[in-house]
mmCIF file with all atom_site columns, C-alpha atoms in Angstrom:
data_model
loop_
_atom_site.group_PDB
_atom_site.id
_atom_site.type_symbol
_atom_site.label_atom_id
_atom_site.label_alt_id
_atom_site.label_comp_id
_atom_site.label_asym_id
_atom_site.label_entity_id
_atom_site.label_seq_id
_atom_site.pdbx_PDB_ins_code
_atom_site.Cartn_x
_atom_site.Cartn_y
_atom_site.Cartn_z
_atom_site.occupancy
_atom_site.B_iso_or_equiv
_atom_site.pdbx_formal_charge
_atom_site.auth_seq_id
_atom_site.auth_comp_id
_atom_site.auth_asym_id
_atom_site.auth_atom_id
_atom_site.pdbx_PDB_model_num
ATOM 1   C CA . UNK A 1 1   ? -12.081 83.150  63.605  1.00 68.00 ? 1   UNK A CA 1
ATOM 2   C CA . UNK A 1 2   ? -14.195 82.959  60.276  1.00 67.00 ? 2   UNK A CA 1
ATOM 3   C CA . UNK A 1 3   ? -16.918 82.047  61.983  1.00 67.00 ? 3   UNK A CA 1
ATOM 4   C CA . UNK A 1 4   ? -16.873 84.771  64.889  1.00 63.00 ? 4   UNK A CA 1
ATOM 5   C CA . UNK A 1 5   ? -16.267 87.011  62.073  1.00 65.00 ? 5   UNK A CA 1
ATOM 6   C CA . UNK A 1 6   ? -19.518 86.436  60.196  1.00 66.00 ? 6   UNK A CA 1
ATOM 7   C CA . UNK A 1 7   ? -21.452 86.719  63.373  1.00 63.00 ? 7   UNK A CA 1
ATOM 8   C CA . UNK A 1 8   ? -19.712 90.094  63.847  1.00 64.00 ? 8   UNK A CA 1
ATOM 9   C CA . UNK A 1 9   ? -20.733 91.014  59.807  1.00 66.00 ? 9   UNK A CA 1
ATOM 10  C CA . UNK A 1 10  ? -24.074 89.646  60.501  1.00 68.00 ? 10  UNK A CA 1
ATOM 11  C CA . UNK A 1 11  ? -24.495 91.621  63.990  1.00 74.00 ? 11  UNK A CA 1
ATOM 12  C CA . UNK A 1 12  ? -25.204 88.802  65.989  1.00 78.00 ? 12  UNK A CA 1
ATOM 13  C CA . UNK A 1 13  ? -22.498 89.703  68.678  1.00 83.00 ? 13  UNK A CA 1
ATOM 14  C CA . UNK A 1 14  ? -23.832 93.316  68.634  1.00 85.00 ? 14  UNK A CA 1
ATOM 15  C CA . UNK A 1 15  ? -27.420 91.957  69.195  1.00 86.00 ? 15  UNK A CA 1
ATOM 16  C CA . UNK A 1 16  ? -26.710 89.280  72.524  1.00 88.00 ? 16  UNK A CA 1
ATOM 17  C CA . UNK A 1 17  ? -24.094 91.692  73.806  1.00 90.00 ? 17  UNK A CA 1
ATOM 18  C CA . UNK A 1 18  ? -27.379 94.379  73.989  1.00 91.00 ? 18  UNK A CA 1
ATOM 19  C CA . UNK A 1 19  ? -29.725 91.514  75.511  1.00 89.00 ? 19  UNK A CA 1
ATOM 20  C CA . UNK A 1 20  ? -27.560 90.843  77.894  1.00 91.00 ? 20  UNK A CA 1
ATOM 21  C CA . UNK A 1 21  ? -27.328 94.744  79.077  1.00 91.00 ? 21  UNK A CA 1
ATOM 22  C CA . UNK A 1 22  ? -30.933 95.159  78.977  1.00 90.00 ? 22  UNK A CA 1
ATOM 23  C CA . UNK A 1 23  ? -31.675 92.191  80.788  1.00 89.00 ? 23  UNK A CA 1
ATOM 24  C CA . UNK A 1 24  ? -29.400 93.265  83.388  1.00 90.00 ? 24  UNK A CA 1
ATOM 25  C CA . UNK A 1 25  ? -31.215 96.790  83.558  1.00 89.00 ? 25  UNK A CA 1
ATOM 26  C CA . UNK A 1 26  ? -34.636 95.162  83.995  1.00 88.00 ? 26  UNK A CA 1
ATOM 27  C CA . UNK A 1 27  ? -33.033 93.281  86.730  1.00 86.00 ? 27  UNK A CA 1
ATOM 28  C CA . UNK A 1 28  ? -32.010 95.746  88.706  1.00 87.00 ? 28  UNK A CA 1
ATOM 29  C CA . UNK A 1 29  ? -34.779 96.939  87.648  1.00 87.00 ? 29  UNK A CA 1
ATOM 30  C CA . UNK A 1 30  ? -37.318 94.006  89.184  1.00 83.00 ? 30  UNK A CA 1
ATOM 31  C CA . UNK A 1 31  ? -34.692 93.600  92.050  1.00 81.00 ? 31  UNK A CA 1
ATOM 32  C CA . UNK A 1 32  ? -35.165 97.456  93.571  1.00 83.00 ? 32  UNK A CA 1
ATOM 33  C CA . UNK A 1 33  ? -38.838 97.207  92.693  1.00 85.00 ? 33  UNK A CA 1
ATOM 34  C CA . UNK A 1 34  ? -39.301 93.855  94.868  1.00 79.00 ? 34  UNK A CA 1
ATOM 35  C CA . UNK A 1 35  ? -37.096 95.610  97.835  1.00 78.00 ? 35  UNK A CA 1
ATOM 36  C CA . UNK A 1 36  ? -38.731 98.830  98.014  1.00 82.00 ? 36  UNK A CA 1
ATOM 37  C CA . UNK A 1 37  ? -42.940 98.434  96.516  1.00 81.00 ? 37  UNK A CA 1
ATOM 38  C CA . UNK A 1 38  ? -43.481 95.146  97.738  1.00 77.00 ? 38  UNK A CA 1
ATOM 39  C CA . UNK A 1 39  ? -41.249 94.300  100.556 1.00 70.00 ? 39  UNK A CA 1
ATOM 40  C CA . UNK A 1 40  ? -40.606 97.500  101.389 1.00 72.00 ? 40  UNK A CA 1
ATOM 41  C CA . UNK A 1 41  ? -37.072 97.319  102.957 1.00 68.00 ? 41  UNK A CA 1
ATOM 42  C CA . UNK A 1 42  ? -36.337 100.250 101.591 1.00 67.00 ? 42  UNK A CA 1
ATOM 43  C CA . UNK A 1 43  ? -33.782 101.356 98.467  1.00 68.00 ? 43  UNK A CA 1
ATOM 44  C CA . UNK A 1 44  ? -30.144 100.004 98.124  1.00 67.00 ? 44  UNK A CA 1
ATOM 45  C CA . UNK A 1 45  ? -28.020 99.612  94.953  1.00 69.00 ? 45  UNK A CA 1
ATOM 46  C CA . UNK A 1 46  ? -28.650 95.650  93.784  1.00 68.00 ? 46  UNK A CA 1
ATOM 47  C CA . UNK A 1 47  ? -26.074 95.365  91.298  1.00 69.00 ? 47  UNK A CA 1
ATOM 48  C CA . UNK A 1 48  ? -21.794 95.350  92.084  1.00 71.00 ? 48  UNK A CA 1
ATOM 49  C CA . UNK A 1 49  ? -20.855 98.277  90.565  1.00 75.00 ? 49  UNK A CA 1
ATOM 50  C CA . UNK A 1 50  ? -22.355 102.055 90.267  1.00 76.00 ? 50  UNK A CA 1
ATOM 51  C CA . UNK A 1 51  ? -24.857 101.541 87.347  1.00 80.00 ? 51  UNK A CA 1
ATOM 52  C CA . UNK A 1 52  ? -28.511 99.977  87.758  1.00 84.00 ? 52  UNK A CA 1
ATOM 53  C CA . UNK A 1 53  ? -27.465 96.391  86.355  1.00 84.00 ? 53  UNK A CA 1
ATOM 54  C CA . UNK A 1 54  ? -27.487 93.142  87.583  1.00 85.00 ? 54  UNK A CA 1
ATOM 55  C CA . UNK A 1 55  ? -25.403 91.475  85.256  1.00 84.00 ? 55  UNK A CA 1
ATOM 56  C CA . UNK A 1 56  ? -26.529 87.736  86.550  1.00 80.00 ? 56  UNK A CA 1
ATOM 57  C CA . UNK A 1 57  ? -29.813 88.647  84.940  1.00 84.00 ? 57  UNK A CA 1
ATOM 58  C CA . UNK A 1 58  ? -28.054 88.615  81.598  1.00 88.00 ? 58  UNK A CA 1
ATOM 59  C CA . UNK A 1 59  ? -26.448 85.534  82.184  1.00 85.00 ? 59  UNK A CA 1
ATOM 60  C CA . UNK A 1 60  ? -29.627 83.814  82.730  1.00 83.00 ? 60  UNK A CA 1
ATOM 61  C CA . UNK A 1 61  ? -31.354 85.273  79.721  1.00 87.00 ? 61  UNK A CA 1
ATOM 62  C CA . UNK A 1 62  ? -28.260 83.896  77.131  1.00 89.00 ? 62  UNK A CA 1
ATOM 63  C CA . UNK A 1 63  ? -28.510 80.594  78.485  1.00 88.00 ? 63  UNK A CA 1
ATOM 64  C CA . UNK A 1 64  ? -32.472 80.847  77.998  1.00 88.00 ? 64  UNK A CA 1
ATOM 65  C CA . UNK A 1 65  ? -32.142 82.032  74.222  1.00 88.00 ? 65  UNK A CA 1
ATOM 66  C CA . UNK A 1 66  ? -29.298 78.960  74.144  1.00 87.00 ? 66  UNK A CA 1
ATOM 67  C CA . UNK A 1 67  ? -31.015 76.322  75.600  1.00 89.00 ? 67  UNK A CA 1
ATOM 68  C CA . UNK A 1 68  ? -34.532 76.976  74.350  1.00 89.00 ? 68  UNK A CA 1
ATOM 69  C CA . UNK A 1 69  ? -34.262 79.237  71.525  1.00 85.00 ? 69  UNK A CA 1
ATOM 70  C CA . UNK A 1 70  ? -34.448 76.344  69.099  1.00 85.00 ? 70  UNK A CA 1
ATOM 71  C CA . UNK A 1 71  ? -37.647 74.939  71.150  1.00 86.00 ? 71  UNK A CA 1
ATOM 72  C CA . UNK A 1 72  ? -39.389 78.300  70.301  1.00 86.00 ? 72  UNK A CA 1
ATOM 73  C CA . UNK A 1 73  ? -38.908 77.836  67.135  1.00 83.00 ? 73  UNK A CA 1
ATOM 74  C CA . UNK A 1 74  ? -40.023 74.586  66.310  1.00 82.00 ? 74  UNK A CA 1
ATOM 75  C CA . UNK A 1 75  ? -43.571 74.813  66.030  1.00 80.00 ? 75  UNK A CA 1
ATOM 76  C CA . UNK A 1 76  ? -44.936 71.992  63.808  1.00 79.00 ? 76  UNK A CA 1
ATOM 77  C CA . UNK A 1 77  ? -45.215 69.616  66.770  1.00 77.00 ? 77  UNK A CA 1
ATOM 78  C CA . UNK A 1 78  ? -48.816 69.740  68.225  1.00 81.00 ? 78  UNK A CA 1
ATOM 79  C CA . UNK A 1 79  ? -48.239 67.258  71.096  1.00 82.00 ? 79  UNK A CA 1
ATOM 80  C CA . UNK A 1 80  ? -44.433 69.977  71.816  1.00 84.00 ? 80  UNK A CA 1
ATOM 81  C CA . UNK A 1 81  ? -46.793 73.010  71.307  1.00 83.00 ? 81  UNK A CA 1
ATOM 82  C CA . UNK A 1 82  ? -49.193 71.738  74.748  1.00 87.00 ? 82  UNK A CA 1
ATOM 83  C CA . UNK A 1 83  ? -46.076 70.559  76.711  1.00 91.00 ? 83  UNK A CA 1
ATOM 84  C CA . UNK A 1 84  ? -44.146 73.698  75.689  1.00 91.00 ? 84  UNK A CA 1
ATOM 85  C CA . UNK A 1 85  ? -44.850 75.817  78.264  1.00 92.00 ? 85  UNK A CA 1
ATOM 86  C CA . UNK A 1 86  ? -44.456 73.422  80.664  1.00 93.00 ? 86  UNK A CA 1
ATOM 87  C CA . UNK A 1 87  ? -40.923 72.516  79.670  1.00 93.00 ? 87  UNK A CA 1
ATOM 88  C CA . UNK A 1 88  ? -39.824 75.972  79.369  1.00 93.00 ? 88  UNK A CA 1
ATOM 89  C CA . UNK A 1 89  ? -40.837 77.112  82.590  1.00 95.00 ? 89  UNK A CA 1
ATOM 90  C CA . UNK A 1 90  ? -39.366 73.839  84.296  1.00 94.00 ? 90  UNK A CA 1
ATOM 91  C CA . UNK A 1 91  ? -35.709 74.737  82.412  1.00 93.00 ? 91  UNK A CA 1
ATOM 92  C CA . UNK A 1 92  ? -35.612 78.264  82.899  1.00 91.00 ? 92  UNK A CA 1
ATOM 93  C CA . UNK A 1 93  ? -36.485 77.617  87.086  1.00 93.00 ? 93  UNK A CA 1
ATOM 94  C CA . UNK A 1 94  ? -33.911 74.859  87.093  1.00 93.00 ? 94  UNK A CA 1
ATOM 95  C CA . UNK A 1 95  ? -30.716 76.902  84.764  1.00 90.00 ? 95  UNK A CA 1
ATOM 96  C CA . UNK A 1 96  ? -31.620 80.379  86.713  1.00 88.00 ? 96  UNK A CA 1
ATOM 97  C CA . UNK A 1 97  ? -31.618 78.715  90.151  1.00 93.00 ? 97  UNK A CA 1
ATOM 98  C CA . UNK A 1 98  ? -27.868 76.967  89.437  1.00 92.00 ? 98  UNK A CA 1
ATOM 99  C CA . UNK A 1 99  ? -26.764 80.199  88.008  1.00 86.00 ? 99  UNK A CA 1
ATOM 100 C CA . UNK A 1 100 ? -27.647 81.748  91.223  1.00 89.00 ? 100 UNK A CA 1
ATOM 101 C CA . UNK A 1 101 ? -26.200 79.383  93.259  1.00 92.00 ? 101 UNK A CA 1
ATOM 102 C CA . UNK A 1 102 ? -22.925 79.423  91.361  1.00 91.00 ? 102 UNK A CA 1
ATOM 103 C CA . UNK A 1 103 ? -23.391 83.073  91.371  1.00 87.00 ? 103 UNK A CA 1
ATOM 104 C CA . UNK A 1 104 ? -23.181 83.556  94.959  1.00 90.00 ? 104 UNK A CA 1
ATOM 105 C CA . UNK A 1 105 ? -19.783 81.286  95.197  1.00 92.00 ? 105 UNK A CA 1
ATOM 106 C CA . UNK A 1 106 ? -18.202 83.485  92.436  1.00 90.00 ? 106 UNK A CA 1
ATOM 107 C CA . UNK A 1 107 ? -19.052 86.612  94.120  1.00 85.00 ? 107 UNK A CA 1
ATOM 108 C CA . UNK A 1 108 ? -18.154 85.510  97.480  1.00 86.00 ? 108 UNK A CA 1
ATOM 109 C CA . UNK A 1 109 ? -15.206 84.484  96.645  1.00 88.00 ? 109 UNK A CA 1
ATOM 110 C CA . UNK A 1 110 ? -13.933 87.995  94.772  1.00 83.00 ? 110 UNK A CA 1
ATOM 111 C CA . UNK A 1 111 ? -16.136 90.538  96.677  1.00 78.00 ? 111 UNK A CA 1
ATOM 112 C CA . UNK A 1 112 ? -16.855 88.687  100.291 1.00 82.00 ? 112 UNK A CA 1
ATOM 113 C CA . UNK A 1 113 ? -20.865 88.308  99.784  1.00 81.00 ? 113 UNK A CA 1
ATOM 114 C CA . UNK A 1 114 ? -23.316 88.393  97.653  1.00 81.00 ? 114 UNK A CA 1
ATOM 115 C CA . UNK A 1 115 ? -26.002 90.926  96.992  1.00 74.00 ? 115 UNK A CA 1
ATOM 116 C CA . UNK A 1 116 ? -29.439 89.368  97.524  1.00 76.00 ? 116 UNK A CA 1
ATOM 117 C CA . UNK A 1 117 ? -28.214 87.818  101.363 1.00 78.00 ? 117 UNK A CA 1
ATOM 118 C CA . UNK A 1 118 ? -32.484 88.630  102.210 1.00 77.00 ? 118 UNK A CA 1
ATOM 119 C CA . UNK A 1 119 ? -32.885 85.104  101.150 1.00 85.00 ? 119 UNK A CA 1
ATOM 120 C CA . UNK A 1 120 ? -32.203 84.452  104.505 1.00 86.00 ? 120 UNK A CA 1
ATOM 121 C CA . UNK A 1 121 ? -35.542 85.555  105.138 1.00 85.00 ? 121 UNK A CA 1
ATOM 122 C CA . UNK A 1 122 ? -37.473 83.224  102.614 1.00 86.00 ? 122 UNK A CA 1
ATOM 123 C CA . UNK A 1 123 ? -39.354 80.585  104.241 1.00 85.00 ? 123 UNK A CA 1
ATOM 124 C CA . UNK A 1 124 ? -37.775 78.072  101.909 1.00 89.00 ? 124 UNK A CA 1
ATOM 125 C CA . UNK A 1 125 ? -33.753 79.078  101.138 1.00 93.00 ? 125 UNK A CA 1
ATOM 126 C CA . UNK A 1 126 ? -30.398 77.534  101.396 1.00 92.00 ? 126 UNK A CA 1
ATOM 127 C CA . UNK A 1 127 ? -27.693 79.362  102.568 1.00 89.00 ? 127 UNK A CA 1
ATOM 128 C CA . UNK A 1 128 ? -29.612 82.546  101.321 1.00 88.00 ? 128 UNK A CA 1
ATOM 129 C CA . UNK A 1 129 ? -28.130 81.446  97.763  1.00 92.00 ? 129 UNK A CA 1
ATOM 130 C CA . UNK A 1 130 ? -31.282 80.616  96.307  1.00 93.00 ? 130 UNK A CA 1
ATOM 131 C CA . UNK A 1 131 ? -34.553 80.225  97.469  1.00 93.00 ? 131 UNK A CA 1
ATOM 132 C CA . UNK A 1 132 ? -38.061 78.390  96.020  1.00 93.00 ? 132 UNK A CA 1
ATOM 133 C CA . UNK A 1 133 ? -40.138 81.071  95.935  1.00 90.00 ? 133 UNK A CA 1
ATOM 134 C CA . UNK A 1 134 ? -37.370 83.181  93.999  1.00 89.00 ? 134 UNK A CA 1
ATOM 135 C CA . UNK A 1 135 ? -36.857 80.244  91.449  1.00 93.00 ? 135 UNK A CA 1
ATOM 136 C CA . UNK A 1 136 ? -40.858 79.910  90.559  1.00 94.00 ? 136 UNK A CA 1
ATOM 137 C CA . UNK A 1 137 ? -40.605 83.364  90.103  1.00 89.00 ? 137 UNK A CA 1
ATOM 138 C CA . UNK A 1 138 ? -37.857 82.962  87.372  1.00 89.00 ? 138 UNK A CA 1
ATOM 139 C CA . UNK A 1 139 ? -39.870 80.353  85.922  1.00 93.00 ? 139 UNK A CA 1
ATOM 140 C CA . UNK A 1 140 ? -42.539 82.131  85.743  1.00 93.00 ? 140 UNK A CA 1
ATOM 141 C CA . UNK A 1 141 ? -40.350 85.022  84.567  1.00 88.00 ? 141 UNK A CA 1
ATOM 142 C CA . UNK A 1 142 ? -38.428 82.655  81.726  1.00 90.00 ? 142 UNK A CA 1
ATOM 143 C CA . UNK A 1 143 ? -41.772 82.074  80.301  1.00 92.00 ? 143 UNK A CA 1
ATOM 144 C CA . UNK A 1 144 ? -42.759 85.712  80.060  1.00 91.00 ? 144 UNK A CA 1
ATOM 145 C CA . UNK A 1 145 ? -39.128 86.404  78.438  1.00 89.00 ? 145 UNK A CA 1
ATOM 146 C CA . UNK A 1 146 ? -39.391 83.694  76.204  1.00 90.00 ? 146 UNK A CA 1
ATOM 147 C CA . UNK A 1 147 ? -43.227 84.428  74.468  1.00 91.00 ? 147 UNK A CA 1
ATOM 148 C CA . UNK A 1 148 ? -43.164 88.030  74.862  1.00 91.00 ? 148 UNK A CA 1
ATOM 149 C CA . UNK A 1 149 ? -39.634 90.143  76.038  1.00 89.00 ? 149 UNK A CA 1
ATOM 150 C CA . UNK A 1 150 ? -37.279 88.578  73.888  1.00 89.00 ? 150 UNK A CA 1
ATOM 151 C CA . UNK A 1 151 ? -39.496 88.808  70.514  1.00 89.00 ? 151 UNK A CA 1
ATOM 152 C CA . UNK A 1 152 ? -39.992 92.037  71.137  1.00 91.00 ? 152 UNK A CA 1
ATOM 153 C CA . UNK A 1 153 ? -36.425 92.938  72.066  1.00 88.00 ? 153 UNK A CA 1
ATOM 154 C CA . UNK A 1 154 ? -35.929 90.862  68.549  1.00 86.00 ? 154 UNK A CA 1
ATOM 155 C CA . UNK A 1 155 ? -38.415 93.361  66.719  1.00 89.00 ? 155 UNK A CA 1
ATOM 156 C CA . UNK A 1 156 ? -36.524 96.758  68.811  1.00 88.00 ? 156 UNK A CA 1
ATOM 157 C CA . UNK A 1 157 ? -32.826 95.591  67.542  1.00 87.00 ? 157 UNK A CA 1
ATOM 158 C CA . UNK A 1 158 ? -34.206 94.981  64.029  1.00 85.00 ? 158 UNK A CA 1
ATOM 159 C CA . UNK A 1 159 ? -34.679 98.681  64.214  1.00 85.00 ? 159 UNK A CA 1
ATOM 160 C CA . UNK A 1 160 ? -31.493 100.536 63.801  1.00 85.00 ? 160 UNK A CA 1
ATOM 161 C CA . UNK A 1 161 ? -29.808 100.749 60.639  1.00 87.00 ? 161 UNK A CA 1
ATOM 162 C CA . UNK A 1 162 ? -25.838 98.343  60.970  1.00 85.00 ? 162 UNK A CA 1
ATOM 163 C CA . UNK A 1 163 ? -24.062 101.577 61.937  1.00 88.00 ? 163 UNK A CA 1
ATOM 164 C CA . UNK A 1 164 ? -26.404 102.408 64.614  1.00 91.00 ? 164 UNK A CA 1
ATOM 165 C CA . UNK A 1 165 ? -26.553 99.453  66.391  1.00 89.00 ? 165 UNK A CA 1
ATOM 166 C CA . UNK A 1 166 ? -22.971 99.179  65.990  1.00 89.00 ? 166 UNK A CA 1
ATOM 167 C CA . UNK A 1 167 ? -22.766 102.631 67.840  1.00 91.00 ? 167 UNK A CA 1
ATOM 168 C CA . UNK A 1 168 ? -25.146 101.715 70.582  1.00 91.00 ? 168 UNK A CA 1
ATOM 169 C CA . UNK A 1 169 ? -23.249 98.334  71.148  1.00 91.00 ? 169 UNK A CA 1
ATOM 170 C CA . UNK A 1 170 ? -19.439 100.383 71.378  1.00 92.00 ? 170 UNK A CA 1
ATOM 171 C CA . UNK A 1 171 ? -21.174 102.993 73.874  1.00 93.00 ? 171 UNK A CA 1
ATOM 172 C CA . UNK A 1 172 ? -22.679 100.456 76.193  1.00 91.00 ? 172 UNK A CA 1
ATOM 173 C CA . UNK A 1 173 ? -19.172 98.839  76.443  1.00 92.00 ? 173 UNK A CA 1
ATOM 174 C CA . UNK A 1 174 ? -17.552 101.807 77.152  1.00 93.00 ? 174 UNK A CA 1
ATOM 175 C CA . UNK A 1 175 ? -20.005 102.612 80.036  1.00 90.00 ? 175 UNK A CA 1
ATOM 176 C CA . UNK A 1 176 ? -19.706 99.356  81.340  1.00 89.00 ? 176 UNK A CA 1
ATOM 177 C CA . UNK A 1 177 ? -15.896 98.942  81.222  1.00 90.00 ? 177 UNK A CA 1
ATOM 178 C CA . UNK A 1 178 ? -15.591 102.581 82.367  1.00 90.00 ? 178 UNK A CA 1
ATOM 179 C CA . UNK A 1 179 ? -18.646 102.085 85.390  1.00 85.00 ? 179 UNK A CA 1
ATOM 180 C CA . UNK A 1 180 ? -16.102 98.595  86.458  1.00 85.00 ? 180 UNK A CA 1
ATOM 181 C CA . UNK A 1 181 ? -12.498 100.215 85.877  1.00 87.00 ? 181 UNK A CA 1
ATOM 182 C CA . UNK A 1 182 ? -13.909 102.512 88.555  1.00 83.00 ? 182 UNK A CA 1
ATOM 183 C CA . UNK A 1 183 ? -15.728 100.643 90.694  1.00 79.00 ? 183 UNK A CA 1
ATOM 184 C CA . UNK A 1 184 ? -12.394 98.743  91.073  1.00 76.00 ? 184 UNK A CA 1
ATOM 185 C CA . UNK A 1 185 ? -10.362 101.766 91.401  1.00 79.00 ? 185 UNK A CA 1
ATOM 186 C CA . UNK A 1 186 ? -13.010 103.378 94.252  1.00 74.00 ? 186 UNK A CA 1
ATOM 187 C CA . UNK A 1 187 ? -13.464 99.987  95.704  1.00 70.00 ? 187 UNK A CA 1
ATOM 188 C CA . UNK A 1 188 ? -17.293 100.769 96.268  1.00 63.00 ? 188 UNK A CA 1
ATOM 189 C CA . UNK A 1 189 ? -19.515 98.017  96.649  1.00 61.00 ? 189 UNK A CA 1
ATOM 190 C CA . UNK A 1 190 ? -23.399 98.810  97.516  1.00 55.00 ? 190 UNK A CA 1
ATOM 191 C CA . UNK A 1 191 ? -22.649 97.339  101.323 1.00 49.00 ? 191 UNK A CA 1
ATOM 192 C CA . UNK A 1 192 ? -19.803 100.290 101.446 1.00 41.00 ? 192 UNK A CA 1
ATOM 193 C CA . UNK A 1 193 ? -22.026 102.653 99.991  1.00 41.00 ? 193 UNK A CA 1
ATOM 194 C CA . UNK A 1 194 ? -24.675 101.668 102.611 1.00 43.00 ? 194 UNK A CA 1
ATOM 195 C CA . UNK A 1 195 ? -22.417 102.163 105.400 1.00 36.00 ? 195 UNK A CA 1
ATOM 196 C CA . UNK A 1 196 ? -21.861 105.543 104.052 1.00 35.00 ? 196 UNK A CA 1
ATOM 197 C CA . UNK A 1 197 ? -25.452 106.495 104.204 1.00 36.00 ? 197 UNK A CA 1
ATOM 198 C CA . UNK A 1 198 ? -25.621 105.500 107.427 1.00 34.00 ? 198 UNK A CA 1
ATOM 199 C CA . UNK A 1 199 ? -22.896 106.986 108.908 1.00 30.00 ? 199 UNK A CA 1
ATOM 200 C CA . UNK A 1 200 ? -23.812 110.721 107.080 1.00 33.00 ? 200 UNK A CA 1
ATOM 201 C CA . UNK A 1 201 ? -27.522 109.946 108.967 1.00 34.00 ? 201 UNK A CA 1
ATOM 202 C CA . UNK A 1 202 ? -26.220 109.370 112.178 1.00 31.00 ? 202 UNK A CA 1
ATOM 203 C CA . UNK A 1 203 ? -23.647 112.287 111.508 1.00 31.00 ? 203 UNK A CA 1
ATOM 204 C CA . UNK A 1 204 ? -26.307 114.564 110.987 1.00 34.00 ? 204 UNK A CA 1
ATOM 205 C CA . UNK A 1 205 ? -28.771 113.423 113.956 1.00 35.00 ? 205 UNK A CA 1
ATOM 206 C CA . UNK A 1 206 ? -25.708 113.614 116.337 1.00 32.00 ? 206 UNK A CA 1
ATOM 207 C CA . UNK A 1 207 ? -24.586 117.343 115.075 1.00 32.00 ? 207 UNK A CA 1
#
């Protein structure tokens, strides 16, 4: 308990709790932006619940800042400093492709599916859990987190004064729990809302 205190005193918790919610913004984020400028199969919520977050986006960015946070930070090693990149993008395709996978077992399990079934699509996919060209793409996207999102995100939270970020942390869990209490209590998931926009389409074509 001391020691989750002093991360509290030293805003740690504060700090990863705000990653994680901005990581899952810019996932939605990159998700709807893949669907609907470069596919372009057209808009539908990515995320589980009403707000534009994918919350398995700040899964995978904690376990990057866990696994190779310390990594980053070590450089005296000229031989680690070549191979670094290397390594990094290597983990972060490996841990964000089994996060995925697990991902889709969790959520198929509580909701009945999981949102990114267009893997079935992918040349290369199993199950449309995970696909190859998907996990080079988080590699690709671990390194580009790791070198340049993530310090910057560092240099952004370094901003606000304790009571600030304090603020900001306490209103982002009320939105959250608030966006999920109702979720539960509408019992909307994006493949319901869907249906609903199809239905009002064909409503109005029909009258």
């Amino acid at each position: 308990m001391e020691k989750l205190k002093g991360l509290f005193e030293k805003q740690v918790i504060q700090k990863l709790f705000l990653c994680f919610w901005m990581y899952a913004v810019l996932g939605w984020c990159y998700e709807v932006f893949l669907e609907t400028v470069v596919y372009r199969w057209g808009f539908h919520n990515r995320g589980n619940m009403f707000g534009p977050y994918c919350p398995i986006y700040g899964v995978g960015a904690l376990l990057f800042l866990l696994c190779f946070g310390w990594l980053m930070k070590k450089k005296d090693v000229k031989w680690l400093n070549i191979v670094k990149p290397l390594l990094i993008f290597l983990g972060c395709m490996t841990i964000a492709t089994l996060v995925e996978l697990a991902a889709t077992y969790i959520l198929e399990a509580t909701t009945g599916s999981w949102p990114w079934q267009t893997y079935a699509r992918y040349k290369y996919n199993y199950q449309a859990r995970i696909a190859l060209s998907t996990s080079v793409r988080f590699g690709l996207g671990g390194l580009l987190f790791m070198y340049i999102v993530q310090p910057f995100f560092d240099w952004l939270l370094a901003k606000p004064k304790r009571r600030t970020l304090n603020i900001i942390a306490l209103a982002v869990l009320v939105i959250v729990l608030t966006d999920f209490i109702f979720t539960k209590a509408t019992g909307y998931t994006p493949k319901l809302a869907e249906a609903a926009v199809f239905i009002h389409h064909i409503t109005a074509i029909t009258y």
